[in-house]
Amino acid sequence: MTRKIVVDSSADPFAWAGAEIGCASLKIITDQKEYVDDAKLDIKKMVKELAEYKGKSGTACPSTEDWLSAFGEAEEVYCVSITSNLSGSYNAARLAAERYTEEHPDRKAMVVDSLSAGPELRLITRKLQKYIGTEYSFEEIKEKIAAYQQKTGLLFMLESMRNLANNGRVSPLVAKMAGLLGIRVVGKASDEGTLEPLEKPRGREKALEALMTQLKKHNFNGKKIYIAHCFNPEAAADLKERVLAAFPKCKATVYALGGLCSFYAEKGGLLVGYEKT
Ligand code: X90
């Protein structure tokens, strides 16, 4: 039996996954250009061009066809999408799964709504990879991954929320703080899959402290954490050191965000996916 995992590009798969994981790409769009968030995207160039661009920029989720073509011919397909509360990707994936099983009644497809973005999707996907290599049935995996999702969380530290606000993904009021006189917004993915600001620390040092405080407050299990950054390897490495100092047994991995997450997290931003007790 063939089993395949398919994520959308908000999971940043090109930073960490191999070709065995399928990907439905989101797009970053301006009046002049379209950036497809795939393995070929030059993220550095995109971030630089967008910083200089004066016009409007936005994003678009993958279509149902995009998801379907990433399914290939697998007998069982396991999808993981960005939060359904901020993107149409989950809906497109669900329609794709429906169509797939209608057209091939012997096949199965399911979609996990991550209610999150970036590194939390990586956690979920890594767990799925483990499950599909076992004897667990499709239904068992569905149950197990839903349970695992209750044990993962996402924190973020953003220096600017301009793109989020301009695209209606956070309220302008929330976004107004970020970036003003060195103010960062530290927050979490809410249970509904939206951005929930928690603290507004001033300066990088305070922001990293705030992330550590929030990690502990939100029941980090001290075992597994992914720290993803948008052109801020220093802050990511600094956070990793703090995590290891507090949780010496932790497996902490740092990596660079892909195109979609970089667009919204913006330069300097950190996204932190972690396991909970
Ligand atoms: O469909 C589309 O065009 C994509 C829209 C995506 C909007 C949100 C992306 C967020 C990326 C920013 C900080 C952490 C978010 C927490 C999620 C609940 C990352």
Short mmCIF file of C-alpha atoms and ligand atoms in Angstrom, two decimals:
data_model
loop_
_atom_site.label_atom_id
_atom_site.label_comp_id
_atom_site.label_asym_id
_atom_site.label_seq_id
_atom_site.Cartn_x
_atom_site.Cartn_y
_atom_site.Cartn_z
CA MET A 1 0.00 0.00 0.00
CA THR A 2 1.26 3.49 -0.85
CA ARG A 3 0.86 6.28 1.66
CA LYS A 4 1.75 9.89 0.97
CA ILE A 5 1.90 13.05 3.03
CA VAL A 6 1.08 16.32 1.31
CA VAL A 7 1.53 19.70 3.00
CA ASP A 8 0.99 23.23 1.78
CA SER A 9 4.05 25.44 1.53
CA SER A 10 3.26 27.19 4.82
CA ALA A 11 4.95 24.12 6.36
CA ASP A 12 8.24 25.26 4.76
CA PRO A 13 8.88 21.72 3.45
CA PHE A 14 11.78 22.74 1.22
CA ALA A 15 13.79 23.64 4.29
CA TRP A 16 13.51 20.18 5.83
CA ALA A 17 11.54 17.56 3.85
CA GLY A 18 12.56 15.33 0.99
CA ALA A 19 10.75 14.59 -2.27
CA GLU A 20 8.63 11.93 -0.53
CA ILE A 21 6.46 14.71 0.87
CA GLY A 22 4.18 16.38 -1.64
CA CYS A 23 3.62 20.12 -1.56
CA ALA A 24 0.84 22.43 -2.70
CA SER A 25 2.37 25.87 -3.07
CA LEU A 26 0.92 29.16 -1.97
CA LYS A 27 1.79 32.27 -3.94
CA ILE A 28 2.96 35.73 -3.03
CA ILE A 29 1.56 38.29 -5.44
CA THR A 30 2.15 41.94 -6.32
CA ASP A 31 0.72 43.95 -9.20
CA GLN A 32 3.92 43.23 -11.07
CA LYS A 33 5.03 39.79 -10.07
CA GLU A 34 4.00 36.41 -8.78
CA TYR A 35 6.29 34.38 -6.53
CA VAL A 36 5.48 30.68 -6.31
CA ASP A 37 6.48 29.32 -2.91
CA ASP A 38 8.31 26.24 -4.16
CA ALA A 39 11.83 24.82 -3.99
CA LYS A 40 13.06 27.24 -6.63
CA LEU A 41 11.95 30.44 -4.89
CA ASP A 42 14.80 32.82 -3.98
CA ILE A 43 13.39 33.97 -0.66
CA LYS A 44 16.13 36.49 0.04
CA LYS A 45 15.50 38.18 -3.28
CA MET A 46 11.74 38.14 -2.72
CA VAL A 47 11.98 39.71 0.75
CA LYS A 48 14.32 42.39 -0.60
CA GLU A 49 12.13 43.15 -3.61
CA LEU A 50 9.01 43.33 -1.47
CA ALA A 51 10.68 45.65 1.04
CA GLU A 52 11.39 48.05 -1.82
CA TYR A 53 8.01 47.58 -3.48
CA LYS A 54 5.59 50.43 -2.89
CA GLY A 55 2.42 48.87 -4.24
CA LYS A 56 0.07 46.26 -2.79
CA SER A 57 1.20 42.72 -2.07
CA GLY A 58 -0.79 39.71 -1.01
CA THR A 59 -0.95 35.93 -1.13
CA ALA A 60 -3.08 33.20 -2.65
CA CYS A 61 -3.73 29.70 -1.39
CA PRO A 62 -3.30 26.58 -3.52
CA SER A 63 -6.30 25.50 -5.57
CA THR A 64 -8.07 22.16 -5.26
CA GLU A 65 -6.25 21.14 -8.47
CA ASP A 66 -2.89 22.08 -6.94
CA TRP A 67 -3.58 19.79 -3.99
CA LEU A 68 -4.89 17.00 -6.24
CA SER A 69 -1.83 17.02 -8.44
CA ALA A 70 0.40 16.76 -5.34
CA PHE A 71 -1.52 13.62 -4.25
CA GLY A 72 -0.07 11.64 -7.16
CA GLU A 73 -1.46 8.11 -7.19
CA ALA A 74 -1.12 7.30 -3.49
CA GLU A 75 -3.68 4.93 -1.99
CA GLU A 76 -3.75 6.88 1.25
CA VAL A 77 -3.14 10.63 1.37
CA TYR A 78 -2.50 12.58 4.56
CA CYS A 79 -2.64 16.38 4.15
CA VAL A 80 -1.58 19.09 6.55
CA SER A 81 -2.73 22.66 5.88
CA ILE A 82 -2.16 26.14 7.27
CA THR A 83 -4.88 27.37 9.66
CA SER A 84 -8.31 27.43 8.06
CA ASN A 85 -9.05 30.63 9.91
CA LEU A 86 -6.56 32.68 7.92
CA SER A 87 -6.41 30.89 4.57
CA GLY A 88 -8.55 29.01 2.07
CA SER A 89 -5.90 26.30 1.75
CA TYR A 90 -7.62 23.89 4.14
CA ASN A 91 -10.88 24.19 2.27
CA ALA A 92 -9.17 23.56 -1.08
CA ALA A 93 -7.45 20.50 0.42
CA ARG A 94 -10.73 19.13 1.76
CA LEU A 95 -12.39 19.51 -1.63
CA ALA A 96 -9.39 17.79 -3.19
CA ALA A 97 -9.68 14.92 -0.70
CA GLU A 98 -13.39 14.57 -1.45
CA ARG A 99 -12.87 14.54 -5.17
CA TYR A 100 -9.97 12.10 -4.87
CA THR A 101 -12.02 9.54 -2.97
CA GLU A 102 -15.04 10.01 -5.24
CA GLU A 103 -12.94 9.36 -8.31
CA HIS A 104 -11.07 6.48 -6.67
CA PRO A 105 -13.40 4.77 -4.20
CA ASP A 106 -10.60 2.42 -3.12
CA ARG A 107 -8.41 5.32 -1.98
CA LYS A 108 -8.48 7.42 1.18
CA ALA A 109 -7.56 11.02 1.91
CA MET A 110 -7.72 13.18 5.02
CA VAL A 111 -6.74 16.73 5.92
CA VAL A 112 -5.37 18.04 9.20
CA ASP A 113 -6.26 21.69 9.80
CA SER A 114 -3.10 22.70 11.68
CA LEU A 115 -4.77 25.86 13.06
CA SER A 116 -1.22 27.13 12.79
CA ALA A 117 1.63 27.86 10.39
CA GLY A 118 5.31 27.03 9.87
CA PRO A 119 7.07 24.89 12.48
CA GLU A 120 3.91 23.50 14.09
CA LEU A 121 3.12 21.94 10.71
CA ARG A 122 6.59 20.46 10.68
CA LEU A 123 5.93 18.80 14.06
CA ILE A 124 2.62 17.37 12.86
CA THR A 125 4.14 16.19 9.60
CA ARG A 126 7.10 14.51 11.29
CA LYS A 127 4.68 12.62 13.53
CA LEU A 128 2.60 11.62 10.51
CA GLN A 129 5.75 10.32 8.83
CA LYS A 130 6.33 8.11 11.83
CA TYR A 131 2.74 6.83 11.85
CA ILE A 132 2.54 6.00 8.16
CA GLY A 133 5.56 3.77 8.56
CA THR A 134 3.67 1.60 11.05
CA GLU A 135 0.84 -0.91 10.85
CA TYR A 136 -1.69 1.64 12.07
CA SER A 137 -4.75 1.90 9.85
CA PHE A 138 -5.86 5.11 8.12
CA GLU A 139 -8.52 5.63 10.79
CA GLU A 140 -6.09 4.99 13.63
CA ILE A 141 -3.63 7.49 12.20
CA LYS A 142 -6.41 10.05 11.88
CA GLU A 143 -7.22 9.65 15.57
CA LYS A 144 -3.63 9.63 16.71
CA ILE A 145 -2.66 12.72 14.79
CA ALA A 146 -5.68 14.61 16.16
CA ALA A 147 -4.51 13.68 19.66
CA TYR A 148 -0.93 14.73 18.89
CA GLN A 149 -2.17 18.09 17.63
CA GLN A 150 -3.49 18.81 21.12
CA LYS A 151 0.11 18.48 22.28
CA THR A 152 1.73 20.96 19.94
CA GLY A 153 1.82 24.73 19.98
CA LEU A 154 3.17 27.74 18.11
CA LEU A 155 4.68 30.93 19.49
CA PHE A 156 5.81 33.85 17.38
CA MET A 157 7.94 36.97 17.71
CA LEU A 158 7.33 39.57 15.04
CA GLU A 159 9.13 42.84 14.41
CA SER A 160 6.61 44.00 11.86
CA MET A 161 3.02 42.98 11.19
CA ARG A 162 2.56 45.16 8.17
CA ASN A 163 1.85 42.39 5.68
CA LEU A 164 -0.45 40.62 8.12
CA ALA A 165 -2.46 43.81 8.67
CA ASN A 166 -2.49 44.88 5.02
CA ASN A 167 -3.97 41.53 4.12
CA GLY A 168 -6.56 41.51 6.88
CA ARG A 169 -4.96 38.68 8.86
CA VAL A 170 -4.66 40.73 12.08
CA SER A 171 -6.43 43.87 13.17
CA PRO A 172 -4.64 47.13 12.29
CA LEU A 173 -4.70 47.94 16.00
CA VAL A 174 -2.65 44.88 16.89
CA ALA A 175 -0.27 45.48 14.01
CA LYS A 176 0.28 49.12 14.92
CA MET A 177 2.46 48.19 17.89
CA ALA A 178 4.94 46.00 16.09
CA GLY A 179 8.04 47.78 14.94
CA LEU A 180 7.28 51.02 16.76
CA LEU A 181 10.40 52.06 18.67
CA GLY A 182 11.75 48.55 18.73
CA ILE A 183 8.56 46.96 20.01
CA ARG A 184 8.08 43.33 19.10
CA VAL A 185 4.88 41.38 19.37
CA VAL A 186 5.19 38.01 21.05
CA GLY A 187 2.14 35.84 20.76
CA LYS A 188 0.72 32.42 20.04
CA ALA A 189 -1.51 30.64 17.62
CA SER A 190 -4.89 30.63 19.39
CA ASP A 191 -7.10 27.54 19.66
CA GLU A 192 -9.09 28.97 16.76
CA GLY A 193 -5.99 29.29 14.62
CA THR A 194 -5.58 33.06 14.72
CA LEU A 195 -2.80 35.31 16.01
CA GLU A 196 -3.14 36.01 19.70
CA PRO A 197 -0.73 38.68 20.99
CA LEU A 198 0.59 37.98 24.50
CA GLU A 199 3.35 40.48 25.18
CA LYS A 200 4.85 43.60 23.65
CA PRO A 201 8.49 43.52 24.71
CA ARG A 202 10.83 46.34 23.85
CA GLY A 203 14.09 45.21 22.24
CA ARG A 204 15.44 41.83 21.21
CA GLU A 205 16.64 40.72 24.63
CA LYS A 206 13.24 41.25 26.23
CA ALA A 207 11.55 39.55 23.30
CA LEU A 208 13.65 36.40 23.72
CA GLU A 209 12.96 36.42 27.45
CA ALA A 210 9.25 36.74 26.69
CA LEU A 211 9.39 33.73 24.37
CA MET A 212 11.03 31.66 27.11
CA THR A 213 8.42 32.78 29.65
CA GLN A 214 5.59 31.91 27.29
CA LEU A 215 7.08 28.54 26.41
CA LYS A 216 7.12 27.57 30.07
CA LYS A 217 3.68 29.04 30.66
CA HIS A 218 2.25 27.07 27.75
CA ASN A 219 3.51 23.72 29.01
CA PHE A 220 6.50 23.12 26.76
CA ASN A 221 7.54 19.52 27.42
CA GLY A 222 11.24 20.31 27.09
CA LYS A 223 11.68 17.61 24.46
CA LYS A 224 11.19 18.91 20.96
CA ILE A 225 11.21 22.39 19.47
CA TYR A 226 11.60 23.88 16.00
CA ILE A 227 12.82 27.46 15.81
CA ALA A 228 12.25 29.00 12.38
CA HIS A 229 13.39 32.48 11.43
CA CYS A 230 13.06 35.02 8.66
CA PHE A 231 16.63 36.22 8.09
CA ASN A 232 17.37 36.29 11.80
CA PRO A 233 19.69 33.35 12.49
CA GLU A 234 21.25 35.20 15.44
CA ALA A 235 18.00 35.49 17.39
CA ALA A 236 17.12 31.89 16.50
CA ALA A 237 20.49 30.65 17.77
CA ASP A 238 20.16 32.77 20.89
CA LEU A 239 16.73 31.32 21.63
CA LYS A 240 18.05 27.81 21.04
CA GLU A 241 20.79 28.40 23.63
CA ARG A 242 18.27 29.62 26.16
CA VAL A 243 16.06 26.61 25.53
CA LEU A 244 18.98 24.22 25.95
CA ALA A 245 20.10 25.96 29.14
CA ALA A 246 16.62 25.52 30.63
CA PHE A 247 15.91 22.09 29.07
CA PRO A 248 19.25 20.32 28.55
CA LYS A 249 17.63 17.19 27.09
CA CYS A 250 15.68 19.09 24.44
CA LYS A 251 16.03 18.40 20.74
CA ALA A 252 16.09 21.94 19.31
CA THR A 253 16.33 22.58 15.59
CA VAL A 254 16.82 25.93 13.87
CA TYR A 255 15.90 26.54 10.22
CA ALA A 256 14.96 29.28 7.77
CA LEU A 257 11.31 29.94 6.92
CA GLY A 258 10.01 29.42 3.38
CA GLY A 259 8.37 32.02 1.14
CA LEU A 260 4.84 32.26 2.53
CA CYS A 261 5.86 32.37 6.18
CA SER A 262 8.67 34.83 5.38
CA PHE A 263 6.18 37.14 3.69
CA TYR A 264 3.99 37.27 6.80
CA ALA A 265 6.59 36.86 9.56
CA GLU A 266 8.76 39.49 7.82
CA LYS A 267 12.44 40.15 8.31
CA GLY A 268 13.54 39.41 11.87
CA GLY A 269 10.51 37.28 12.72
CA LEU A 270 10.70 33.98 14.64
CA LEU A 271 8.15 31.16 14.62
CA VAL A 272 8.52 28.50 17.29
CA GLY A 273 6.79 25.12 17.15
CA TYR A 274 6.95 23.06 20.32
CA GLU A 275 5.54 20.00 22.03
CA LYS A 276 3.46 20.31 25.19
CA THR A 277 3.20 18.09 28.24
O1 X90 B 1 -4.38 31.90 1.74
C1 X90 B 1 -3.47 32.71 1.82
O2 X90 B 1 -3.31 33.60 0.99
C2 X90 B 1 -2.48 32.60 2.98
C3 X90 B 1 -2.81 33.45 4.14
C4 X90 B 1 -1.94 33.19 5.35
C5 X90 B 1 -2.08 34.17 6.45
C6 X90 B 1 -1.35 33.93 7.72
C7 X90 B 1 0.06 33.48 7.62
C8 X90 B 1 0.81 33.48 8.92
C9 X90 B 1 2.26 33.15 8.77
C10 X90 B 1 2.78 34.48 10.87
C11 X90 B 1 2.82 34.35 12.34
C12 X90 B 1 2.25 33.15 13.05
C13 X90 B 1 0.83 32.81 12.72
C14 X90 B 1 0.06 31.97 13.64
C15 X90 B 1 -1.02 31.20 12.96
C16 X90 B 1 -2.26 31.02 13.71
C17 X90 B 1 3.05 33.26 10.02
#
